[in-house]
């Protein structure tokens, strides 16, 4: 039996942040991973998606400049683009593992499960630790319907050797929107099948509708109020069968109906760890409910904050401080930006315009059509729109919704303004390079 100060289960962004922090502080640290080192984000999530998006963005930028100096819209060469993705992703597992070994973090490859609240087993190896951190993330939720064996996931899509002629996405959340935009730009006939009429629930619904309209104009078909009942294989492809006689012929069906926590293999009961369908239950120190020395971090945690890479890293760093006892305060999340990487991008942070509208004594909403602002006109974006929520008493920006190709950059500037509580007067004391998206910031107050 080998004993460590800390054992971490899961080698994704959450587990790695904790491992490096604890090792740097002198702890003996082991980390266990049962699949690819690096986890979801760099292997089959954020990063590969964003590499594919590079070509999609270039195509969209050219499209917007037709008749404004660019002739002919480029086409996406999918195999070349996929090779560019592999250039990056193929090395992640080995480089992550090498990085851990360089720092003398002890690595185990295999599926970990609890024997008791201080003991874990990986294959034949028994490990014990003073503190244990669960960082096992989530996986796609697959619909339990006839033909479920034909359902593909975001992981399959991000590895497509060829782009199918027709692709159907089930779901109306982040994954469906982002991957549908990529497939459509790559030339596929795309359907997005949603069981109700509500897309991207956490975002400003006016801006969501504007995004949907733009994606429709680009060729994506939105099939709403369709409960998917079955997937049937045919000689040429698949048929998606839904209520009210819905039938869609397609070549690939991607199930994007949310993600579920990786907890089944952990034998949580052996350590009296409680979980629900959203993940492991923790207190506001990220400790599991009955064991103060067992923590859970990242996507596997049952919590209201969005399940994103920077949140996983934040929790990893927080738990390091908890274990080192350098910080005893409950976790205090900053305001967290969220972003849908479609064409265009949709971003949100802080108080939404809908919430602000319920309390007009407290908030004021600036509803800004940005289409004719120099920044957006220069690149000939067909439509750019922001809603800025200002707190009346302080004049501070407390919430932003942003729809534009530039929303990914802008939302981070706003994250900084909001989290640092920067006033219009303080901003006026700064000089930004001009003309840039950042040099517009003063006009949003
Ligand atoms: C398609 C897609 C796109 C995304 N895009 C973005 C984005 O643009 N921006 C963003 O912020 N977030 C994005 N995300 C979310 C982001 O990937 C996750 O929030 C992040 O990876 C969470 O990190 P984590 O360490 O908690 O979990 P993970 O990265 O999932 O890592 C958990 C690790 O634990 C391992 N594991 C599981 N069970 C066991 C076990 N019993 N024993 C040993 N190891 C185990 C898994 O193999 C995995 O490697 C995206 C996700 C997907 C699927
Ligand atoms: N840009 C980003 O930051 C990013 C990108 C991709 C994924 N992610 C992360 O991954 C998570 C999962 O993304 P996702 O799009 O799979 O989930 P999601 O929760 O964003 O969306 C799930 C969608 O599936 C629909 N749905 C749920 N149950 C259904 C059912 N039984 N039948 C039909 N439709 C159903 C929901 O109405 C919703 O539209 C996100 O919540 C986020 O944490 C983040």
Short mmCIF file of C-alpha atoms and ligand atoms in Angstrom, two decimals:
data_model
loop_
_atom_site.label_atom_id
_atom_site.label_comp_id
_atom_site.label_asym_id
_atom_site.label_seq_id
_atom_site.Cartn_x
_atom_site.Cartn_y
_atom_site.Cartn_z
CA UNK A 1 0.00 0.00 0.00
CA UNK A 2 1.40 3.41 -1.01
CA UNK A 3 0.59 6.50 1.02
CA UNK A 4 0.44 10.07 -0.32
CA UNK A 5 -0.48 13.42 1.17
CA UNK A 6 -3.06 13.90 -1.58
CA UNK A 7 -4.55 11.68 -4.30
CA UNK A 8 -6.46 13.28 -7.16
CA UNK A 9 -8.88 11.26 -9.31
CA UNK A 10 -9.12 12.75 -12.81
CA UNK A 11 -6.43 14.34 -14.96
CA UNK A 12 -8.47 17.18 -16.53
CA UNK A 13 -8.21 20.95 -15.95
CA UNK A 14 -9.57 20.68 -12.38
CA UNK A 15 -7.34 17.80 -11.26
CA UNK A 16 -4.24 19.21 -12.95
CA UNK A 17 -4.66 22.64 -11.32
CA UNK A 18 -4.84 20.96 -7.92
CA UNK A 19 -1.94 18.59 -8.65
CA UNK A 20 0.50 21.30 -9.72
CA UNK A 21 -0.49 23.63 -6.88
CA UNK A 22 -0.12 20.98 -4.18
CA UNK A 23 3.15 19.66 -5.58
CA UNK A 24 4.58 23.19 -5.74
CA UNK A 25 3.75 23.52 -2.02
CA UNK A 26 5.77 20.39 -1.21
CA UNK A 27 3.02 17.78 -0.85
CA UNK A 28 3.42 14.23 -2.12
CA UNK A 29 0.78 13.98 -4.83
CA UNK A 30 -0.62 11.12 -6.93
CA UNK A 31 -3.06 11.58 -9.80
CA UNK A 32 -5.16 8.89 -11.47
CA UNK A 33 -6.58 9.10 -15.00
CA UNK A 34 -8.45 6.36 -16.84
CA UNK A 35 -8.45 7.87 -20.31
CA UNK A 36 -6.55 10.77 -21.89
CA UNK A 37 -4.33 12.95 -19.71
CA UNK A 38 -5.55 16.55 -19.99
CA UNK A 39 -9.23 15.59 -19.79
CA UNK A 40 -12.14 16.86 -21.86
CA UNK A 41 -11.12 20.43 -22.63
CA UNK A 42 -7.91 19.95 -24.64
CA UNK A 43 -8.69 16.46 -26.01
CA UNK A 44 -12.39 16.56 -26.95
CA UNK A 45 -13.84 19.90 -25.82
CA UNK A 46 -12.94 23.58 -25.88
CA UNK A 47 -9.61 23.50 -27.68
CA UNK A 48 -10.29 21.16 -30.63
CA UNK A 49 -13.61 22.93 -31.16
CA UNK A 50 -11.87 26.31 -31.22
CA UNK A 51 -9.31 25.02 -33.75
CA UNK A 52 -12.14 23.97 -36.08
CA UNK A 53 -13.77 27.34 -35.45
CA UNK A 54 -10.68 29.15 -36.78
CA UNK A 55 -11.64 28.12 -40.33
CA UNK A 56 -15.31 28.86 -39.68
CA UNK A 57 -14.44 32.37 -38.48
CA UNK A 58 -12.23 32.98 -41.52
CA UNK A 59 -15.05 31.90 -43.83
CA UNK A 60 -17.60 34.10 -42.01
CA UNK A 61 -15.24 37.09 -42.11
CA UNK A 62 -14.86 36.65 -45.89
CA UNK A 63 -18.59 36.27 -46.32
CA UNK A 64 -19.22 39.56 -44.52
CA UNK A 65 -16.75 41.35 -46.79
CA UNK A 66 -18.33 40.21 -50.06
CA UNK A 67 -18.83 43.39 -52.11
CA UNK A 68 -16.57 45.18 -49.61
CA UNK A 69 -13.26 44.15 -51.10
CA UNK A 70 -13.33 40.34 -50.96
CA UNK A 71 -14.49 38.21 -53.85
CA UNK A 72 -15.51 34.57 -53.53
CA UNK A 73 -16.30 32.84 -50.28
CA UNK A 74 -13.67 30.23 -49.38
CA UNK A 75 -14.75 26.64 -48.76
CA UNK A 76 -13.60 24.58 -45.81
CA UNK A 77 -11.39 21.59 -46.59
CA UNK A 78 -12.49 19.37 -43.71
CA UNK A 79 -9.71 16.75 -43.85
CA UNK A 80 -7.09 19.53 -43.82
CA UNK A 81 -8.84 21.30 -40.96
CA UNK A 82 -9.09 18.01 -39.05
CA UNK A 83 -5.36 17.45 -39.62
CA UNK A 84 -4.76 20.88 -38.07
CA UNK A 85 -6.84 19.79 -35.07
CA UNK A 86 -4.87 16.55 -34.76
CA UNK A 87 -1.61 18.53 -34.90
CA UNK A 88 -2.66 19.95 -31.55
CA UNK A 89 -4.72 17.23 -29.89
CA UNK A 90 -2.53 14.23 -30.73
CA UNK A 91 0.24 15.46 -28.48
CA UNK A 92 -1.87 16.47 -25.48
CA UNK A 93 -1.92 13.14 -23.64
CA UNK A 94 1.84 12.63 -23.79
CA UNK A 95 2.80 16.23 -23.10
CA UNK A 96 0.44 16.40 -20.11
CA UNK A 97 1.81 13.16 -18.70
CA UNK A 98 5.39 14.32 -19.26
CA UNK A 99 4.61 17.61 -17.49
CA UNK A 100 3.31 15.76 -14.44
CA UNK A 101 6.31 13.46 -14.36
CA UNK A 102 8.70 16.43 -14.67
CA UNK A 103 7.13 17.89 -11.53
CA UNK A 104 7.34 14.50 -9.78
CA UNK A 105 3.60 14.09 -9.48
CA UNK A 106 3.09 10.30 -9.33
CA UNK A 107 0.73 9.14 -12.09
CA UNK A 108 -1.50 6.06 -12.31
CA UNK A 109 -3.45 5.05 -15.39
CA UNK A 110 -6.68 3.23 -14.61
CA UNK A 111 -10.12 3.62 -13.06
CA UNK A 112 -10.09 4.52 -9.39
CA UNK A 113 -12.68 3.50 -6.85
CA UNK A 114 -13.03 3.97 -3.11
CA UNK A 115 -12.38 1.11 -0.69
CA UNK A 116 -13.04 3.36 2.29
CA UNK A 117 -12.77 7.09 2.99
CA UNK A 118 -8.97 7.05 2.88
CA UNK A 119 -8.27 4.22 0.49
CA UNK A 120 -8.54 3.91 -3.27
CA UNK A 121 -7.95 1.01 -5.63
CA UNK A 122 -6.67 1.29 -9.21
CA UNK A 123 -6.49 -2.15 -10.84
CA UNK A 124 -4.44 -4.19 -8.32
CA UNK A 125 -2.87 -1.16 -6.66
CA UNK A 126 -4.10 0.11 -3.29
CA UNK A 127 -3.41 3.76 -2.45
CA UNK A 128 -4.10 5.81 0.65
CA UNK A 129 -3.96 9.54 1.31
CA UNK A 130 -4.64 12.15 3.95
CA UNK A 131 -6.74 14.13 1.45
CA UNK A 132 -8.52 12.92 -1.69
CA UNK A 133 -9.82 15.12 -4.50
CA UNK A 134 -12.45 13.87 -6.95
CA UNK A 135 -12.17 15.61 -10.33
CA UNK A 136 -13.69 13.08 -12.72
CA UNK A 137 -15.71 15.47 -14.91
CA UNK A 138 -18.73 14.60 -17.03
CA UNK A 139 -19.59 12.71 -20.20
CA UNK A 140 -22.36 13.13 -22.80
CA UNK A 141 -25.86 12.11 -21.79
CA UNK A 142 -27.29 9.77 -24.42
CA UNK A 143 -31.04 9.49 -24.95
CA UNK A 144 -32.39 6.05 -24.01
CA UNK A 145 -34.43 5.44 -27.15
CA UNK A 146 -34.66 2.66 -29.73
CA UNK A 147 -31.60 3.02 -31.98
CA UNK A 148 -29.54 4.74 -29.26
CA UNK A 149 -26.53 2.73 -30.48
CA UNK A 150 -26.50 4.97 -33.58
CA UNK A 151 -26.23 8.19 -31.58
CA UNK A 152 -22.90 9.99 -31.86
CA UNK A 153 -21.52 12.56 -29.43
CA UNK A 154 -19.49 15.77 -29.53
CA UNK A 155 -16.39 13.57 -29.14
CA UNK A 156 -17.21 11.73 -32.39
CA UNK A 157 -17.97 14.99 -34.20
CA UNK A 158 -14.66 16.55 -33.18
CA UNK A 159 -12.95 13.53 -34.74
CA UNK A 160 -14.92 13.22 -38.00
CA UNK A 161 -12.46 12.19 -40.75
CA UNK A 162 -14.98 13.44 -43.35
CA UNK A 163 -17.86 15.83 -42.83
CA UNK A 164 -21.08 13.90 -43.61
CA UNK A 165 -23.40 15.50 -46.18
CA UNK A 166 -26.23 15.70 -43.65
CA UNK A 167 -25.89 16.07 -39.87
CA UNK A 168 -28.66 16.24 -37.25
CA UNK A 169 -28.10 17.55 -33.72
CA UNK A 170 -30.51 16.67 -30.91
CA UNK A 171 -30.55 19.40 -28.25
CA UNK A 172 -30.55 23.18 -28.17
CA UNK A 173 -27.65 23.99 -25.85
CA UNK A 174 -24.00 24.95 -26.17
CA UNK A 175 -22.82 21.80 -27.95
CA UNK A 176 -25.63 21.70 -30.50
CA UNK A 177 -25.24 25.38 -31.45
CA UNK A 178 -21.45 25.35 -31.65
CA UNK A 179 -21.08 22.12 -33.59
CA UNK A 180 -24.05 22.92 -35.86
CA UNK A 181 -22.36 26.19 -36.83
CA UNK A 182 -19.15 24.32 -37.65
CA UNK A 183 -20.92 21.56 -39.65
CA UNK A 184 -22.95 24.12 -41.59
CA UNK A 185 -19.89 26.18 -42.47
CA UNK A 186 -18.14 22.98 -43.56
CA UNK A 187 -20.91 22.39 -46.10
CA UNK A 188 -23.21 19.89 -44.37
CA UNK A 189 -26.99 20.14 -44.43
CA UNK A 190 -27.71 20.72 -40.74
CA UNK A 191 -30.84 20.21 -38.64
CA UNK A 192 -31.04 21.14 -34.98
CA UNK A 193 -33.83 19.19 -33.31
CA UNK A 194 -35.14 20.63 -30.04
CA UNK A 195 -37.86 19.13 -27.85
CA UNK A 196 -39.32 22.55 -27.03
CA UNK A 197 -38.88 26.10 -28.36
CA UNK A 198 -36.30 27.24 -25.82
CA UNK A 199 -32.68 27.40 -26.84
CA UNK A 200 -29.64 28.29 -24.74
CA UNK A 201 -31.68 28.76 -21.57
CA UNK A 202 -29.01 30.66 -19.64
CA UNK A 203 -28.70 33.43 -22.23
CA UNK A 204 -30.65 36.60 -23.04
CA UNK A 205 -33.59 35.25 -25.05
CA UNK A 206 -33.83 38.26 -27.40
CA UNK A 207 -30.22 37.77 -28.42
CA UNK A 208 -30.76 34.00 -28.66
CA UNK A 209 -33.58 34.64 -31.14
CA UNK A 210 -31.32 36.95 -33.16
CA UNK A 211 -28.62 34.27 -33.17
CA UNK A 212 -31.15 31.67 -34.32
CA UNK A 213 -32.27 34.00 -37.14
CA UNK A 214 -28.69 34.47 -38.30
CA UNK A 215 -28.01 30.73 -38.21
CA UNK A 216 -31.23 30.11 -40.18
CA UNK A 217 -30.04 32.58 -42.81
CA UNK A 218 -26.77 30.67 -42.96
CA UNK A 219 -28.76 27.50 -43.74
CA UNK A 220 -29.25 25.70 -40.40
CA UNK A 221 -32.74 24.28 -40.01
CA UNK A 222 -34.32 24.43 -36.55
CA UNK A 223 -36.91 21.70 -35.93
CA UNK A 224 -38.69 22.67 -32.71
CA UNK A 225 -41.17 20.87 -30.44
CA UNK A 226 -39.80 17.54 -31.67
CA UNK A 227 -39.39 14.80 -29.08
CA UNK A 228 -36.93 12.35 -30.61
CA UNK A 229 -38.47 8.88 -30.31
CA UNK A 230 -36.11 6.60 -32.24
CA UNK A 231 -33.18 6.40 -34.64
CA UNK A 232 -33.59 3.97 -37.50
CA UNK A 233 -30.78 2.77 -39.73
CA UNK A 234 -31.46 2.66 -43.46
CA UNK A 235 -29.35 1.48 -46.38
CA UNK A 236 -28.08 5.02 -46.98
CA UNK A 237 -28.00 6.58 -43.51
CA UNK A 238 -30.37 7.11 -40.59
CA UNK A 239 -33.89 8.34 -39.98
CA UNK A 240 -34.62 10.39 -36.86
CA UNK A 241 -38.19 9.67 -35.81
CA UNK A 242 -40.08 12.10 -33.61
CA UNK A 243 -43.57 12.92 -32.40
CA UNK A 244 -46.30 14.09 -34.81
CA UNK A 245 -44.89 11.92 -37.59
CA UNK A 246 -41.54 13.74 -37.71
CA UNK A 247 -39.00 11.88 -39.88
CA UNK A 248 -35.61 13.22 -40.89
CA UNK A 249 -33.18 11.47 -43.22
CA UNK A 250 -29.60 12.17 -42.22
CA UNK A 251 -26.11 10.71 -42.30
CA UNK A 252 -25.12 11.34 -38.67
CA UNK A 253 -27.05 12.05 -35.47
CA UNK A 254 -25.22 13.89 -32.71
CA UNK A 255 -26.83 13.67 -29.28
CA UNK A 256 -26.22 16.99 -27.48
CA UNK A 257 -28.74 16.70 -24.66
CA UNK A 258 -26.44 17.67 -21.81
CA UNK A 259 -23.69 15.96 -19.83
CA UNK A 260 -23.76 13.66 -16.79
CA UNK A 261 -21.21 13.29 -13.99
CA UNK A 262 -18.62 10.47 -14.03
CA UNK A 263 -19.43 8.96 -10.64
CA UNK A 264 -20.69 5.40 -11.20
CA UNK A 265 -17.25 3.76 -11.19
CA UNK A 266 -16.07 5.49 -8.00
CA UNK A 267 -17.95 3.31 -5.47
CA UNK A 268 -18.87 6.51 -3.61
CA UNK A 269 -20.92 4.63 -1.01
CA UNK A 270 -17.75 3.02 0.36
CA UNK A 271 -16.68 6.51 1.52
CA UNK A 272 -20.22 7.75 2.34
CA UNK A 273 -20.05 10.38 -0.40
CA UNK A 274 -23.40 11.81 -1.47
CA UNK A 275 -24.29 12.68 -5.05
CA UNK A 276 -27.32 13.61 -7.13
CA UNK A 277 -27.86 13.59 -10.90
CA UNK A 278 -25.83 16.80 -11.24
CA UNK A 279 -22.80 15.35 -9.47
CA UNK A 280 -21.13 15.13 -6.08
CA UNK A 281 -22.65 17.20 -3.32
CA UNK A 282 -20.20 19.51 -1.56
CA UNK A 283 -20.29 22.27 1.04
CA UNK A 284 -19.02 25.79 0.35
CA UNK A 285 -15.44 24.60 0.94
CA UNK A 286 -15.87 21.96 -1.79
CA UNK A 287 -15.70 19.25 0.86
CA UNK A 288 -17.98 16.25 0.42
CA UNK A 289 -20.80 16.28 2.95
CA UNK A 290 -19.55 13.62 5.39
CA UNK A 291 -15.76 13.73 4.86
CA UNK A 292 -13.92 17.00 5.36
CA UNK A 293 -10.78 15.48 3.80
CA UNK A 294 -12.49 14.40 0.55
CA UNK A 295 -13.09 17.22 -1.91
CA UNK A 296 -14.81 17.41 -5.30
CA UNK A 297 -13.90 19.98 -7.97
CA UNK A 298 -14.72 20.79 -11.58
CA UNK A 299 -17.55 19.45 -13.71
CA UNK A 300 -18.25 16.50 -11.39
CA UNK A 301 -19.57 18.84 -8.67
CA UNK A 302 -23.32 19.38 -8.22
CA UNK A 303 -23.56 23.18 -8.14
CA UNK A 304 -25.23 26.13 -9.84
CA UNK A 305 -22.12 27.68 -11.39
CA UNK A 306 -21.62 26.84 -15.09
CA UNK A 307 -19.47 23.78 -15.79
CA UNK A 308 -16.54 25.34 -17.64
CA UNK A 309 -12.77 24.98 -17.80
CA UNK A 310 -11.89 28.25 -16.02
CA UNK A 311 -14.32 27.35 -13.22
CA UNK A 312 -12.66 23.91 -12.91
CA UNK A 313 -9.23 25.57 -12.68
CA UNK A 314 -10.50 28.12 -10.13
CA UNK A 315 -11.82 25.31 -7.92
CA UNK A 316 -8.57 23.35 -8.31
CA UNK A 317 -6.58 26.35 -7.07
CA UNK A 318 -9.08 27.00 -4.26
CA UNK A 319 -8.81 23.43 -2.95
CA UNK A 320 -5.02 23.73 -2.89
CA UNK A 321 -5.39 26.63 -0.46
CA UNK A 322 -7.91 24.65 1.62
CA UNK A 323 -5.61 21.65 1.94
CA UNK A 324 -2.60 23.85 2.70
CA UNK A 325 -4.83 25.67 5.22
CA UNK A 326 -3.64 29.03 3.86
CA UNK A 327 -7.27 30.04 3.22
CA UNK A 328 -10.19 28.99 5.37
CA UNK A 329 -12.84 31.16 3.69
CA UNK A 330 -15.74 29.59 1.80
CA UNK A 331 -15.30 29.59 -1.96
CA UNK A 332 -16.27 32.91 -3.48
CA UNK A 333 -16.68 32.75 -7.25
CA UNK A 334 -16.12 35.86 -9.31
CA UNK A 335 -18.78 36.78 -11.85
CA UNK A 336 -18.35 34.12 -14.55
CA UNK A 337 -18.59 34.83 -18.30
CA UNK A 338 -20.27 32.23 -20.52
CA UNK A 339 -20.00 32.07 -24.26
CA UNK A 340 -21.50 30.18 -27.18
CA UNK A 341 -18.96 29.94 -30.01
CA UNK A 342 -21.41 30.04 -32.91
CA UNK A 343 -21.46 32.39 -35.90
CA UNK A 344 -21.76 34.98 -34.45
CA UNK A 345 -20.83 34.38 -30.82
CA UNK A 346 -23.20 34.94 -27.93
CA UNK A 347 -21.83 35.93 -24.54
CA UNK A 348 -23.31 36.65 -21.14
CA UNK A 349 -22.06 37.75 -17.75
CA UNK A 350 -23.61 38.97 -14.51
CA UNK A 351 -27.13 40.36 -14.15
CA UNK A 352 -29.25 39.65 -17.24
CA UNK A 353 -31.46 42.28 -18.86
CA UNK A 354 -34.48 40.11 -18.01
CA UNK A 355 -33.62 40.18 -14.29
CA UNK A 356 -32.85 43.90 -14.48
CA UNK A 357 -36.27 44.57 -16.02
CA UNK A 358 -37.90 43.18 -12.84
CA UNK A 359 -36.21 45.86 -10.68
CA UNK A 360 -36.02 49.16 -12.52
CA UNK A 361 -35.31 51.08 -9.29
CA UNK A 362 -32.08 49.17 -9.00
CA UNK A 363 -31.01 48.64 -12.61
CA UNK A 364 -30.98 50.42 -15.92
CA UNK A 365 -30.51 48.57 -19.23
CA UNK A 366 -28.65 50.08 -22.18
CA UNK A 367 -29.90 48.28 -25.28
CA UNK A 368 -27.33 48.98 -27.99
CA UNK A 369 -27.49 48.11 -31.67
CA UNK A 370 -23.78 48.02 -32.44
CA UNK A 371 -24.11 47.21 -36.14
CA UNK A 372 -23.15 50.75 -37.18
CA UNK A 373 -20.41 51.29 -34.64
CA UNK A 374 -17.08 51.63 -36.42
CA UNK A 375 -15.67 48.43 -34.90
CA UNK A 376 -18.46 46.27 -36.34
CA UNK A 377 -19.08 48.22 -39.56
CA UNK A 378 -15.40 47.89 -40.49
CA UNK A 379 -15.74 44.10 -40.59
CA UNK A 380 -19.27 44.37 -42.06
CA UNK A 381 -20.93 42.23 -39.44
CA UNK A 382 -24.58 41.94 -40.51
CA UNK A 383 -25.80 42.43 -36.95
CA UNK A 384 -24.17 43.15 -33.58
CA UNK A 385 -26.15 43.79 -30.41
CA UNK A 386 -25.36 44.32 -26.73
CA UNK A 387 -27.40 44.82 -23.60
CA UNK A 388 -25.56 46.44 -20.72
CA UNK A 389 -27.02 46.39 -17.20
CA UNK A 390 -25.99 49.34 -15.01
CA UNK A 391 -26.58 49.49 -11.26
CA UNK A 392 -28.36 52.80 -10.67
CA UNK A 393 -26.83 53.51 -7.25
CA UNK A 394 -23.20 53.10 -8.31
CA UNK A 395 -23.23 53.59 -12.08
CA UNK A 396 -21.26 50.34 -12.34
CA UNK A 397 -21.73 47.79 -15.11
CA UNK A 398 -23.12 44.63 -13.45
CA UNK A 399 -24.26 42.57 -16.44
CA UNK A 400 -23.72 42.22 -20.17
CA UNK A 401 -25.21 40.18 -23.02
CA UNK A 402 -23.29 40.45 -26.27
CA UNK A 403 -23.98 39.07 -29.77
CA UNK A 404 -21.14 39.56 -32.25
CA UNK A 405 -18.18 37.85 -33.85
CA UNK A 406 -16.16 39.85 -31.30
CA UNK A 407 -18.19 38.79 -28.25
CA UNK A 408 -15.47 36.41 -27.05
CA UNK A 409 -12.98 39.24 -26.63
CA UNK A 410 -15.48 41.83 -25.39
CA UNK A 411 -16.96 39.64 -22.64
CA UNK A 412 -13.57 39.27 -21.00
CA UNK A 413 -13.08 43.05 -20.89
CA UNK A 414 -16.48 43.28 -19.22
CA UNK A 415 -15.56 40.47 -16.81
CA UNK A 416 -12.63 42.60 -15.73
CA UNK A 417 -14.71 45.80 -15.43
CA UNK A 418 -17.39 44.01 -13.40
CA UNK A 419 -15.13 41.99 -11.11
CA UNK A 420 -12.81 44.95 -10.44
CA UNK A 421 -15.82 47.31 -10.09
CA UNK A 422 -14.25 49.79 -12.47
CA UNK A 423 -16.24 53.02 -12.79
CA UNK A 424 -16.66 55.04 -15.98
CA UNK A 425 -14.36 57.68 -14.44
CA UNK A 426 -11.62 55.13 -13.73
CA UNK A 427 -11.94 53.73 -17.24
CA UNK A 428 -11.56 57.23 -18.66
CA UNK A 429 -8.13 57.37 -16.99
CA UNK A 430 -6.93 54.48 -19.16
CA UNK A 431 -5.68 54.75 -22.73
CA UNK A 432 -6.43 51.89 -25.09
CA UNK A 433 -4.89 51.36 -28.51
CA UNK A 434 -7.27 52.83 -31.08
CA UNK A 435 -9.24 51.75 -33.09
CA UNK A 436 -9.85 48.44 -31.36
CA UNK A 437 -12.86 46.74 -29.73
CA UNK A 438 -11.42 47.68 -26.32
CA UNK A 439 -11.26 51.37 -27.22
CA UNK A 440 -15.10 51.32 -27.38
CA UNK A 441 -15.42 50.36 -23.71
CA UNK A 442 -16.13 53.87 -22.46
CA UNK A 443 -19.24 54.07 -24.67
CA UNK A 444 -21.01 51.23 -22.89
CA UNK A 445 -21.59 53.03 -19.56
C1 LIG B 1 -17.62 19.77 -26.88
C2 LIG B 1 -17.27 20.57 -25.65
C3 LIG B 1 -16.86 21.87 -25.78
C4 LIG B 1 -16.53 22.61 -24.64
N1 LIG B 1 -16.16 23.91 -24.81
C5 LIG B 1 -15.83 24.65 -23.74
C6 LIG B 1 -15.39 25.99 -23.90
O1 LIG B 1 -15.33 26.51 -25.02
N2 LIG B 1 -15.04 26.69 -22.79
C7 LIG B 1 -15.11 26.14 -21.55
O2 LIG B 1 -14.76 26.81 -20.58
N3 LIG B 1 -15.54 24.87 -21.35
C8 LIG B 1 -15.90 24.12 -22.43
N4 LIG B 1 -16.29 22.82 -22.25
C9 LIG B 1 -16.36 22.27 -20.87
C10 LIG B 1 -14.96 21.87 -20.37
O3 LIG B 1 -14.39 20.93 -21.25
C11 LIG B 1 -15.08 21.29 -18.97
O4 LIG B 1 -15.73 22.23 -18.14
C12 LIG B 1 -13.74 20.95 -18.36
O5 LIG B 1 -13.04 20.02 -19.14
C13 LIG B 1 -13.96 20.40 -16.94
O6 LIG B 1 -12.74 19.96 -16.39
P1 LIG B 1 -12.72 18.79 -15.31
O7 LIG B 1 -11.28 18.60 -14.97
O8 LIG B 1 -13.70 19.04 -14.25
O9 LIG B 1 -13.25 17.49 -16.09
P2 LIG B 1 -12.66 16.73 -17.36
O10 LIG B 1 -11.92 17.64 -18.24
O11 LIG B 1 -13.81 15.97 -17.94
O12 LIG B 1 -11.59 15.71 -16.72
C14 LIG B 1 -12.00 14.63 -15.91
C15 LIG B 1 -11.05 13.47 -16.15
O13 LIG B 1 -11.32 12.43 -15.20
C16 LIG B 1 -11.17 11.17 -15.84
N5 LIG B 1 -11.93 10.16 -15.06
C17 LIG B 1 -13.27 10.01 -14.98
N6 LIG B 1 -13.59 9.02 -14.13
C18 LIG B 1 -12.42 8.52 -13.65
C19 LIG B 1 -12.08 7.48 -12.73
N7 LIG B 1 -13.02 6.76 -12.05
N8 LIG B 1 -10.77 7.23 -12.49
C20 LIG B 1 -9.81 7.94 -13.12
N9 LIG B 1 -10.08 8.95 -13.99
C21 LIG B 1 -11.36 9.24 -14.25
C22 LIG B 1 -11.70 11.42 -17.23
O14 LIG B 1 -11.19 10.48 -18.17
C23 LIG B 1 -11.20 12.84 -17.52
O15 LIG B 1 -9.97 12.85 -18.19
C24 LIG B 1 -16.61 22.03 -23.36
C25 LIG B 1 -17.01 20.69 -23.22
C26 LIG B 1 -17.34 19.96 -24.35
C27 LIG B 1 -17.77 18.54 -24.20
N1 LIG B 2 -18.69 27.30 -24.96
C1 LIG B 2 -18.72 26.60 -23.85
O1 LIG B 2 -18.35 27.08 -22.79
C2 LIG B 2 -19.20 25.17 -23.87
C3 LIG B 2 -19.33 24.52 -25.08
C4 LIG B 2 -19.77 23.20 -25.07
C5 LIG B 2 -20.07 22.57 -23.88
N2 LIG B 2 -19.94 23.24 -22.72
C6 LIG B 2 -20.27 22.56 -21.44
O2 LIG B 2 -20.86 21.32 -21.71
C7 LIG B 2 -22.15 21.27 -21.15
C8 LIG B 2 -23.03 20.41 -21.97
O3 LIG B 2 -23.41 21.04 -23.19
P1 LIG B 2 -24.74 20.55 -23.89
O4 LIG B 2 -25.03 21.44 -25.05
O5 LIG B 2 -24.67 19.07 -24.11
O6 LIG B 2 -25.80 20.74 -22.74
P2 LIG B 2 -26.77 21.96 -22.40
O7 LIG B 2 -27.25 21.70 -21.04
O8 LIG B 2 -26.19 23.26 -22.76
O9 LIG B 2 -27.98 21.73 -23.43
C9 LIG B 2 -28.71 20.53 -23.45
C10 LIG B 2 -29.86 20.69 -24.43
O10 LIG B 2 -30.51 19.44 -24.60
C11 LIG B 2 -31.91 19.61 -24.43
N3 LIG B 2 -32.41 18.37 -23.84
C12 LIG B 2 -32.24 17.95 -22.58
N4 LIG B 2 -32.84 16.77 -22.40
C13 LIG B 2 -33.38 16.43 -23.60
C14 LIG B 2 -34.13 15.32 -24.07
N5 LIG B 2 -34.46 14.30 -23.26
N6 LIG B 2 -34.51 15.30 -25.38
C15 LIG B 2 -34.19 16.33 -26.19
N7 LIG B 2 -33.50 17.40 -25.80
C16 LIG B 2 -33.09 17.45 -24.51
C17 LIG B 2 -32.06 20.82 -23.50
O11 LIG B 2 -33.31 21.45 -23.68
C18 LIG B 2 -30.90 21.69 -23.96
O12 LIG B 2 -31.29 22.49 -25.05
C19 LIG B 2 -22.56 22.73 -21.03
O13 LIG B 2 -23.56 22.93 -20.08
C20 LIG B 2 -21.26 23.35 -20.63
O14 LIG B 2 -21.05 23.11 -19.27
C21 LIG B 2 -19.51 24.52 -22.70
#
